[in-house]
Amino acid sequence: KAGVTQTPRYLIKTRGQQVTLSCSPISGHRSVSWYQQTPGQGLQFLFEYFSETQRNKGNFPGRFSGRQFSNSRSEMNVSTLELGDSALYLCASSLASYGELFFGEGSRLTVL
Amino acid sequence: DAKTTQPTSMDCAEGRAANLPCNHSTISGNEYVYWYRQIHSQGPQYIIHGLKNNETNEMASLIITEDRKSSTLILPHATLRDTAVYYCIARSRGGYNAGKSTFGDGTTLTVKP
């Protein structure tokens, strides 16, 4: 069965712009969580959605937001981009909020 | 969710067992221990998980101490392809932290020929 798909894989933006990243979970998975990975901070939890509801949120500013659709697909948005937002953004899906996480390959964002 | 502590790096000879320790002294009763690994900035890959009993699958074995404050991931016969960053996390099964996973810095395992 198909794995977690993230699009786009690579993108370059400039400071002040906004970006939307997409994640298609494994079929049947209802939980989608997002992580930011940078060399200095490692893997940091952004937020988790289950059945279209945000269940948990990490310590990120309000510029980071997300949503989940009825088909479990999820998007995250970062507004007013800063240089420090350059990172690999990883999406993971699981059957339930506590299950095994299946990660996508990530979207690598570069902010210039 | 419990904080986990792992050594920054470890080396292992090819063909030997790699034993990766993890400390999770503040783990709560409803938190499972999960292990993942990440190769070259790919998405992390699930390895194994457990609650309090030792677990084994085709990839690895997980030994959890009786007090659940620490665990060890064992790769029985390490190969060069096992070189990766290994993460140990505590993942809540329910409650207000359900769905939230806190990854530490992980252990960089280097398997040497």
mmCIF file of C-alpha atoms in Angstrom:
data_model
loop_
_atom_site.group_PDB
_atom_site.id
_atom_site.type_symbol
_atom_site.label_atom_id
_atom_site.label_comp_id
_atom_site.label_asym_id
_atom_site.label_seq_id
_atom_site.Cartn_x
_atom_site.Cartn_y
_atom_site.Cartn_z
ATOM 1 C CA LYS A 1 0.000 0.000 0.000
ATOM 2 C CA ALA A 2 1.168 3.538 -0.721
ATOM 3 C CA GLY A 3 3.172 5.311 1.959
ATOM 4 C CA VAL A 4 2.908 8.844 3.242
ATOM 5 C CA THR A 5 3.260 11.342 0.415
ATOM 6 C CA GLN A 6 4.476 14.870 0.919
ATOM 7 C CA THR A 7 4.480 17.634 -1.651
ATOM 8 C CA PRO A 8 6.386 19.539 -2.736
ATOM 9 C CA ARG A 9 9.675 17.795 -1.960
ATOM 10 C CA TYR A 10 11.768 20.930 -2.368
ATOM 11 C CA LEU A 11 10.921 24.589 -2.456
ATOM 12 C CA ILE A 12 12.611 27.934 -2.170
ATOM 13 C CA LYS A 13 10.894 31.014 -0.800
ATOM 14 C CA THR A 14 11.967 34.486 0.249
ATOM 15 C CA ARG A 15 11.495 36.159 3.608
ATOM 16 C CA GLY A 16 7.990 37.455 4.179
ATOM 17 C CA GLN A 17 6.328 35.007 1.828
ATOM 18 C CA GLN A 18 4.045 32.224 2.940
ATOM 19 C CA VAL A 19 4.123 28.527 2.105
ATOM 20 C CA THR A 20 1.702 25.617 2.161
ATOM 21 C CA LEU A 21 2.891 22.028 2.435
ATOM 22 C CA SER A 22 0.723 19.019 1.777
ATOM 23 C CA CYS A 23 0.637 15.542 3.279
ATOM 24 C CA SER A 24 -1.358 12.523 2.137
ATOM 25 C CA PRO A 25 -1.404 9.856 4.837
ATOM 26 C CA ILE A 26 -1.540 6.121 4.396
ATOM 27 C CA SER A 27 -5.036 5.012 3.491
ATOM 28 C CA GLY A 28 -7.086 4.404 6.626
ATOM 29 C CA HIS A 29 -4.844 6.460 8.895
ATOM 30 C CA ARG A 30 -6.732 9.164 10.723
ATOM 31 C CA SER A 31 -3.899 10.827 12.617
ATOM 32 C CA VAL A 32 -1.437 13.154 10.927
ATOM 33 C CA SER A 33 1.365 14.913 12.742
ATOM 34 C CA TRP A 34 3.943 17.395 11.545
ATOM 35 C CA TYR A 35 7.562 17.897 12.574
ATOM 36 C CA GLN A 36 10.238 20.427 11.803
ATOM 37 C CA GLN A 37 13.803 19.221 11.533
ATOM 38 C CA THR A 38 16.780 21.568 11.571
ATOM 39 C CA PRO A 39 20.457 20.826 12.228
ATOM 40 C CA GLY A 40 20.445 22.908 15.398
ATOM 41 C CA GLN A 41 17.121 21.894 16.943
ATOM 42 C CA GLY A 42 16.630 18.348 15.741
ATOM 43 C CA LEU A 43 13.135 16.941 15.221
ATOM 44 C CA GLN A 44 10.513 19.160 16.796
ATOM 45 C CA PHE A 45 6.811 18.428 17.056
ATOM 46 C CA LEU A 46 4.588 21.005 15.386
ATOM 47 C CA PHE A 47 1.048 19.670 15.723
ATOM 48 C CA GLU A 48 -1.135 16.613 15.396
ATOM 49 C CA TYR A 49 -4.545 16.244 13.793
ATOM 50 C CA PHE A 50 -7.040 13.469 14.280
ATOM 51 C CA SER A 51 -10.341 13.381 12.432
ATOM 52 C CA GLU A 52 -9.990 17.019 11.350
ATOM 53 C CA THR A 53 -9.322 18.251 14.891
ATOM 54 C CA GLN A 54 -6.024 19.562 16.174
ATOM 55 C CA ARG A 55 -5.297 17.412 19.209
ATOM 56 C CA ASN A 56 -1.909 18.716 20.219
ATOM 57 C CA LYS A 57 0.441 21.552 19.393
ATOM 58 C CA GLY A 58 4.137 22.132 19.932
ATOM 59 C CA ASN A 59 5.895 25.347 20.915
ATOM 60 C CA PHE A 60 5.808 27.212 17.643
ATOM 61 C CA PRO A 61 4.540 30.720 16.914
ATOM 62 C CA GLY A 62 1.121 31.332 15.437
ATOM 63 C CA ARG A 63 2.695 31.736 11.985
ATOM 64 C CA PHE A 64 2.646 27.950 11.846
ATOM 65 C CA SER A 65 -0.786 26.531 11.272
ATOM 66 C CA GLY A 66 -2.357 23.453 9.836
ATOM 67 C CA ARG A 67 -5.557 21.699 9.013
ATOM 68 C CA GLN A 68 -6.858 18.279 8.151
ATOM 69 C CA PHE A 69 -9.526 17.466 5.635
ATOM 70 C CA SER A 70 -12.279 14.887 5.806
ATOM 71 C CA ASN A 71 -10.189 12.456 3.727
ATOM 72 C CA SER A 72 -7.389 12.780 6.357
ATOM 73 C CA ARG A 73 -5.106 14.698 4.021
ATOM 74 C CA SER A 74 -3.378 17.514 5.845
ATOM 75 C CA GLU A 75 -1.774 20.807 5.018
ATOM 76 C CA MET A 76 0.468 23.038 7.034
ATOM 77 C CA ASN A 77 1.024 26.701 6.384
ATOM 78 C CA VAL A 78 3.797 29.015 7.436
ATOM 79 C CA SER A 79 3.166 32.718 6.986
ATOM 80 C CA THR A 80 5.631 35.605 6.978
ATOM 81 C CA LEU A 81 8.576 33.308 6.427
ATOM 82 C CA GLU A 82 11.818 33.916 8.293
ATOM 83 C CA LEU A 83 15.288 32.643 7.500
ATOM 84 C CA GLY A 84 15.072 30.347 10.524
ATOM 85 C CA ASP A 85 12.122 28.531 9.011
ATOM 86 C CA SER A 86 14.473 26.817 6.585
ATOM 87 C CA ALA A 87 14.117 23.173 7.493
ATOM 88 C CA LEU A 88 12.955 19.731 6.537
ATOM 89 C CA TYR A 89 9.254 19.455 7.333
ATOM 90 C CA LEU A 90 8.152 15.913 8.006
ATOM 91 C CA CYS A 91 4.669 14.548 8.100
ATOM 92 C CA ALA A 92 3.759 11.281 9.804
ATOM 93 C CA SER A 93 0.535 9.340 9.832
ATOM 94 C CA SER A 94 -0.778 6.677 12.164
ATOM 95 C CA LEU A 95 -3.970 4.719 12.611
ATOM 96 C CA ALA A 96 -4.661 6.428 15.921
ATOM 97 C CA SER A 97 -2.997 9.110 18.007
ATOM 98 C CA TYR A 98 -0.899 6.564 19.865
ATOM 99 C CA GLY A 99 0.059 4.192 17.088
ATOM 100 C CA GLU A 100 3.223 3.588 15.162
ATOM 101 C CA LEU A 101 4.217 6.619 13.098
ATOM 102 C CA PHE A 102 4.860 6.307 9.384
ATOM 103 C CA PHE A 103 6.864 9.208 8.037
ATOM 104 C CA GLY A 104 6.961 10.743 4.601
ATOM 105 C CA GLU A 105 10.184 11.799 2.905
ATOM 106 C CA GLY A 106 9.661 15.408 3.892
ATOM 107 C CA SER A 107 9.454 18.800 2.236
ATOM 108 C CA ARG A 108 12.701 20.714 2.295
ATOM 109 C CA LEU A 109 12.062 24.436 2.569
ATOM 110 C CA THR A 110 14.762 27.003 1.966
ATOM 111 C CA VAL A 111 14.049 30.612 2.874
ATOM 112 C CA LEU A 112 16.296 33.215 1.275
ATOM 113 C CA ASP B 1 5.388 13.253 27.641
ATOM 114 C CA ALA B 2 8.611 11.856 29.025
ATOM 115 C CA LYS B 3 11.974 13.242 28.026
ATOM 116 C CA THR B 4 14.434 10.687 26.690
ATOM 117 C CA THR B 5 18.206 10.826 26.914
ATOM 118 C CA GLN B 6 20.553 8.996 24.569
ATOM 119 C CA PRO B 7 24.305 9.015 23.994
ATOM 120 C CA THR B 8 25.294 11.321 21.170
ATOM 121 C CA SER B 9 27.207 8.733 19.175
ATOM 122 C CA MET B 10 28.302 5.115 19.149
ATOM 123 C CA ASP B 11 30.441 2.928 16.947
ATOM 124 C CA CYS B 12 29.925 -0.741 16.206
ATOM 125 C CA ALA B 13 31.878 -3.270 14.188
ATOM 126 C CA GLU B 14 30.069 -4.837 11.264
ATOM 127 C CA GLY B 15 28.564 -8.198 12.179
ATOM 128 C CA ARG B 16 28.556 -7.435 15.878
ATOM 129 C CA ALA B 17 25.550 -6.580 18.015
ATOM 130 C CA ALA B 18 24.822 -2.900 18.467
ATOM 131 C CA ASN B 19 23.327 -2.007 21.836
ATOM 132 C CA LEU B 20 21.792 1.443 21.979
ATOM 133 C CA PRO B 21 20.709 2.679 25.400
ATOM 134 C CA CYS B 22 17.958 5.150 26.216
ATOM 135 C CA ASN B 23 17.026 6.728 29.501
ATOM 136 C CA HIS B 24 13.378 7.664 30.123
ATOM 137 C CA SER B 25 13.251 7.989 33.869
ATOM 138 C CA THR B 26 10.085 10.122 33.886
ATOM 139 C CA ILE B 27 8.041 7.808 31.691
ATOM 140 C CA SER B 28 4.440 7.431 32.765
ATOM 141 C CA GLY B 29 2.364 4.302 32.871
ATOM 142 C CA ASN B 30 0.535 4.907 29.620
ATOM 143 C CA GLU B 31 3.606 5.804 27.560
ATOM 144 C CA TYR B 32 5.125 3.321 25.181
ATOM 145 C CA VAL B 33 8.786 3.346 24.211
ATOM 146 C CA TYR B 34 9.268 3.641 20.459
ATOM 147 C CA TRP B 35 12.455 3.434 18.444
ATOM 148 C CA TYR B 36 12.979 4.992 15.047
ATOM 149 C CA ARG B 37 15.981 5.523 12.850
ATOM 150 C CA GLN B 38 16.755 8.123 10.229
ATOM 151 C CA ILE B 39 19.172 7.741 7.374
ATOM 152 C CA HIS B 40 20.482 10.750 5.460
ATOM 153 C CA SER B 41 17.589 13.133 6.180
ATOM 154 C CA GLN B 42 15.024 10.674 4.888
ATOM 155 C CA GLY B 43 11.899 10.326 6.948
ATOM 156 C CA PRO B 44 12.423 8.374 10.180
ATOM 157 C CA GLN B 45 11.677 4.675 9.948
ATOM 158 C CA TYR B 46 9.879 2.721 12.657
ATOM 159 C CA ILE B 47 11.909 -0.061 14.260
ATOM 160 C CA ILE B 48 10.119 -1.419 17.312
ATOM 161 C CA HIS B 49 8.087 -0.438 20.335
ATOM 162 C CA GLY B 50 7.125 -1.794 23.740
ATOM 163 C CA LEU B 51 5.394 -1.032 26.997
ATOM 164 C CA LYS B 52 7.033 -3.181 29.650
ATOM 165 C CA ASN B 53 7.840 -6.540 28.150
ATOM 166 C CA ASN B 54 10.830 -7.238 25.968
ATOM 167 C CA GLU B 55 10.002 -7.255 22.278
ATOM 168 C CA THR B 56 11.620 -8.723 19.195
ATOM 169 C CA ASN B 57 10.912 -8.357 15.506
ATOM 170 C CA GLU B 58 12.801 -8.978 12.308
ATOM 171 C CA MET B 59 14.814 -5.799 12.706
ATOM 172 C CA ALA B 60 15.724 -5.612 16.363
ATOM 173 C CA SER B 61 15.079 -6.476 19.984
ATOM 174 C CA LEU B 62 13.945 -4.094 22.681
ATOM 175 C CA ILE B 63 14.829 -4.646 26.315
ATOM 176 C CA ILE B 64 12.932 -2.517 28.833
ATOM 177 C CA THR B 65 14.017 -2.501 32.459
ATOM 178 C CA GLU B 66 11.527 -3.629 35.050
ATOM 179 C CA ASP B 67 11.106 -0.105 36.421
ATOM 180 C CA ARG B 68 10.679 1.149 32.817
ATOM 181 C CA LYS B 69 13.166 3.947 33.380
ATOM 182 C CA SER B 70 15.476 2.821 30.618
ATOM 183 C CA SER B 71 15.607 0.597 27.576
ATOM 184 C CA THR B 72 18.102 -0.837 25.116
ATOM 185 C CA LEU B 73 17.675 -1.375 21.424
ATOM 186 C CA ILE B 74 19.668 -4.310 20.121
ATOM 187 C CA LEU B 75 20.589 -4.771 16.471
ATOM 188 C CA PRO B 76 21.866 -8.344 16.598
ATOM 189 C CA HIS B 77 24.158 -8.306 13.582
ATOM 190 C CA ALA B 78 24.870 -4.736 12.531
ATOM 191 C CA THR B 79 25.582 -4.029 8.869
ATOM 192 C CA LEU B 80 26.934 -0.916 7.184
ATOM 193 C CA ARG B 81 23.373 -0.055 6.172
ATOM 194 C CA ASP B 82 22.441 0.264 9.850
ATOM 195 C CA THR B 83 24.514 3.441 10.071
ATOM 196 C CA ALA B 84 21.911 6.053 11.005
ATOM 197 C CA VAL B 85 20.589 8.297 13.738
ATOM 198 C CA TYR B 86 18.498 6.287 16.192
ATOM 199 C CA TYR B 87 15.744 7.955 18.162
ATOM 200 C CA CYS B 88 14.082 6.678 21.287
ATOM 201 C CA ILE B 89 10.787 8.368 22.142
ATOM 202 C CA ALA B 90 8.032 7.953 24.691
ATOM 203 C CA ARG B 91 4.608 8.096 23.085
ATOM 204 C CA SER B 92 1.451 8.463 25.088
ATOM 205 C CA ARG B 93 -1.424 6.118 24.476
ATOM 206 C CA GLY B 94 -3.999 8.616 25.649
ATOM 207 C CA GLY B 95 -4.643 11.686 27.711
ATOM 208 C CA TYR B 96 -3.796 15.243 26.863
ATOM 209 C CA ASN B 97 -0.458 14.269 25.308
ATOM 210 C CA ALA B 98 -1.932 11.723 22.917
ATOM 211 C CA GLY B 99 -0.446 12.177 19.478
ATOM 212 C CA LYS B 100 2.488 14.231 20.667
ATOM 213 C CA SER B 101 5.954 12.733 20.284
ATOM 214 C CA THR B 102 9.063 14.400 21.607
ATOM 215 C CA PHE B 103 12.200 13.380 19.793
ATOM 216 C CA GLY B 104 15.529 13.941 21.512
ATOM 217 C CA ASP B 105 18.798 14.368 19.675
ATOM 218 C CA GLY B 106 19.163 10.648 19.059
ATOM 219 C CA THR B 107 22.269 8.487 18.822
ATOM 220 C CA THR B 108 24.360 8.495 15.692
ATOM 221 C CA LEU B 109 25.374 4.881 15.178
ATOM 222 C CA THR B 110 28.304 4.301 12.869
ATOM 223 C CA VAL B 111 28.868 0.726 11.787
ATOM 224 C CA LYS B 112 32.458 0.185 10.719
ATOM 225 C CA PRO B 113 33.807 -2.557 8.468
#
